[in-house]
Tab-separated table of C-alpha atoms in Angstrom:
chain	number	residue	atom	x	y	z
A	1065	MET	CA	0.000	0.000	0.000
A	1066	SER	CA	2.641	2.441	0.836
A	1067	SER	CA	4.393	1.919	-2.495
A	1068	GLY	CA	1.088	2.699	-4.267
A	1069	ARG	CA	0.766	5.949	-2.384
A	1070	VAL	CA	4.338	6.938	-3.160
A	1071	ALA	CA	3.853	6.188	-6.851
A	1072	THR	CA	0.671	8.264	-6.889
A	1073	ALA	CA	2.396	11.159	-5.128
A	1074	ARG	CA	5.307	11.000	-7.547
A	1075	ALA	CA	2.945	10.963	-10.521
A	1076	ALA	CA	1.086	13.993	-9.165
A	1077	THR	CA	4.256	16.020	-8.659
A	1078	ALA	CA	6.058	14.872	-11.782
A	1079	ARG	CA	6.691	17.496	-14.444
A	1080	ARG	CA	4.249	17.468	-17.228
A	1081	PRO	CA	5.351	18.536	-20.694
A	1082	ARG	CA	4.783	22.245	-21.182
A	1083	ALA	CA	2.989	23.759	-24.086
A	1084	ALA	CA	5.172	25.636	-26.526
A	1085	ARG	CA	6.063	28.992	-25.027
A	1086	PRO	CA	5.710	32.098	-27.139
A	1087	PRO	CA	8.886	34.016	-27.859
A	1088	PRO	CA	9.695	36.695	-25.265
A	1089	TRP	CA	9.390	39.520	-27.860
A	1090	PRO	CA	7.142	41.191	-28.676
A	1091	ARG	CA	5.353	40.997	-25.386
A	1092	PRO	CA	2.025	42.818	-25.206
A	1093	GLU	CA	3.350	45.009	-22.388
A	1094	ALA	CA	6.466	45.899	-24.362
A	1095	SER	CA	4.608	46.757	-27.540
A	1096	SER	CA	2.123	48.907	-25.638
A	1097	ALA	CA	5.006	50.694	-23.907
A	1098	ILE	CA	6.656	51.349	-27.269
A	1099	ALA	CA	3.342	52.619	-28.649
A	1100	ALA	CA	2.926	54.912	-25.637
A	1101	VAL	CA	6.403	56.374	-26.075
A	1102	ALA	CA	5.873	56.832	-29.810
A	1103	SER	CA	2.514	58.540	-29.201
A	1104	THR	CA	4.049	60.852	-26.612
A	1105	LEU	CA	6.875	61.822	-28.959
A	1106	TYR	CA	4.423	62.421	-31.795
A	1107	LEU	CA	2.156	64.605	-29.652
A	1108	GLY	CA	5.115	66.495	-28.223
A	1109	LEU	CA	6.841	67.170	-31.509
A	1110	LEU	CA	4.225	67.645	-34.163
A	1111	PRO	CA	1.168	69.394	-32.730
A	1112	SER	CA	2.837	71.140	-29.791
A	1113	ALA	CA	6.158	72.215	-31.275
A	1114	LEU	CA	4.689	72.990	-34.673
A	1115	GLY	CA	1.926	75.001	-33.013
A	1116	PHE	CA	4.377	77.091	-30.997
A	1117	VAL	CA	6.588	77.722	-34.016
A	1118	THR	CA	3.584	78.749	-36.104
A	1119	TRP	CA	2.325	80.992	-33.297
A	1120	GLY	CA	5.722	82.678	-32.985
A	1121	TYR	CA	5.859	83.205	-36.742
A	1122	ALA	CA	2.376	84.746	-36.787
A	1123	VAL	CA	3.001	87.056	-33.817
A	1124	ALA	CA	6.270	88.262	-35.341
A	1125	ARG	CA	4.605	89.261	-38.601
A	1126	TYR	CA	1.078	90.330	-37.635
A	1127	THR	CA	-0.548	92.199	-34.777
A	1128	ILE	CA	-1.431	90.235	-31.686
A	1129	ALA	CA	-5.145	90.803	-32.368
A	1130	GLN	CA	-4.862	89.294	-35.848
A	1131	SER	CA	-2.787	86.378	-34.596
A	1132	THR	CA	-5.199	85.623	-31.782
A	1133	ALA	CA	-8.188	85.913	-34.094
A	1134	ALA	CA	-6.641	83.287	-36.342
A	1135	LEU	CA	-6.926	80.792	-33.486
A	1136	TYR	CA	-10.685	80.896	-33.964
A	1137	LEU	CA	-10.160	79.206	-37.326
A	1138	VAL	CA	-9.096	75.969	-35.597
A	1139	PRO	CA	-12.639	74.527	-35.190
A	1140	PRO	CA	-13.663	75.063	-38.845
A	1141	LEU	CA	-10.335	73.631	-39.996
A	1142	ALA	CA	-10.821	70.619	-37.719
A	1143	ILE	CA	-14.272	70.058	-39.225
A	1144	GLY	CA	-12.757	70.207	-42.709
A	1145	VAL	CA	-9.945	67.794	-41.820
A	1146	ALA	CA	-12.406	65.365	-40.229
A	1147	PHE	CA	-14.537	65.497	-43.367
A	1148	VAL	CA	-11.655	64.977	-45.799
A	1149	TRP	CA	-9.506	62.470	-43.911
A	1150	LEU	CA	-11.953	60.632	-41.676
A	1151	GLY	CA	-15.082	60.837	-43.792
A	1152	GLU	CA	-17.106	62.372	-40.930
A	1153	ILE	CA	-20.091	64.347	-42.090
A	1154	PRO	CA	-20.601	67.446	-39.933
A	1155	GLY	CA	-24.057	68.007	-38.508
A	1156	PRO	CA	-25.930	71.296	-38.444
A	1157	VAL	CA	-24.574	72.239	-35.016
A	1158	GLU	CA	-20.965	71.752	-36.137
A	1159	LEU	CA	-21.556	73.740	-39.311
A	1160	ALA	CA	-23.203	76.560	-37.374
A	1161	GLY	CA	-20.306	76.653	-34.919
A	1162	GLY	CA	-17.786	76.781	-37.745
A	1163	LEU	CA	-19.664	79.611	-39.432
A	1164	ILE	CA	-19.848	81.568	-36.170
A	1165	SER	CA	-16.107	81.116	-35.661
A	1166	MET	CA	-15.309	82.276	-39.184
A	1167	ALA	CA	-17.664	85.244	-38.850
A	1168	GLY	CA	-15.847	86.255	-35.661
A	1169	VAL	CA	-12.481	86.131	-37.409
A	1170	ILE	CA	-13.781	88.240	-40.286
A	1171	LEU	CA	-15.268	90.749	-37.847
A	1172	ILE	CA	-12.022	91.052	-35.882
A	1173	HIS	CA	-9.935	91.476	-39.024
A	1174	ARG	CA	-12.233	94.188	-40.353
A	1175	HIS	CA	-12.110	96.005	-37.024
A	1176	THR	CA	-8.314	95.841	-36.761
A	1177	ALA	CA	-7.952	96.977	-40.378
A	1178	ARG	CA	-10.012	100.101	-39.637
A	1179	SER	CA	-8.250	100.873	-36.366
A	1180	ALA	CA	-4.824	100.361	-37.962
A	1181	VAL	CA	-5.179	103.694	-39.790
A	1182	VAL	CA	-3.647	106.159	-37.343
A	1183	PRO	CA	-4.438	109.839	-37.925
A	1184	GLU	CA	-1.596	112.335	-38.007
A	1185	PRO	CA	-1.057	114.075	-34.688
A	1186	SER	CA	-2.260	117.661	-34.741
A	1187	SER	CA	-0.613	118.698	-31.509
A	1188	PRO	CA	1.923	121.492	-31.994
A	1189	LEU	CA	3.894	120.241	-28.991
A	1190	LEU	CA	4.527	116.913	-30.660
A	1191	GLY	CA	5.728	118.618	-33.821
A	1192	GLU	CA	8.119	120.870	-31.885
A	1193	ALA	CA	9.629	117.989	-29.989
A	1194	GLU	CA	10.589	116.251	-33.224
A	1195	LYS	CA	12.528	119.279	-34.563
């Protein structure tokens, strides 16, 4: 009896053949970590850095009011990009929002164009100081 129990215990603890193990690479954790790093680099370099460079370029060449007003063109441009690249069809609310944004930009640019014309100073004191 005791030899039967020992044989049963040995059979229970004996190593069974393992199933074929997958190769260590690519592990799901490793590929998701690589994807996370790649996404972070993409978001840090393209939209952020490109946005700051474009903003600096615009502020250096235009007034701050015109540069800031141009930011209101982002939603209509995003609607256009989503339509062209993703095939999303904008609804009436999105179209109305885009039109309101573009109308605001046009209004600001018209206002800054009118206020950019500075009348000549008529003060005699200012004229004397320049001589």
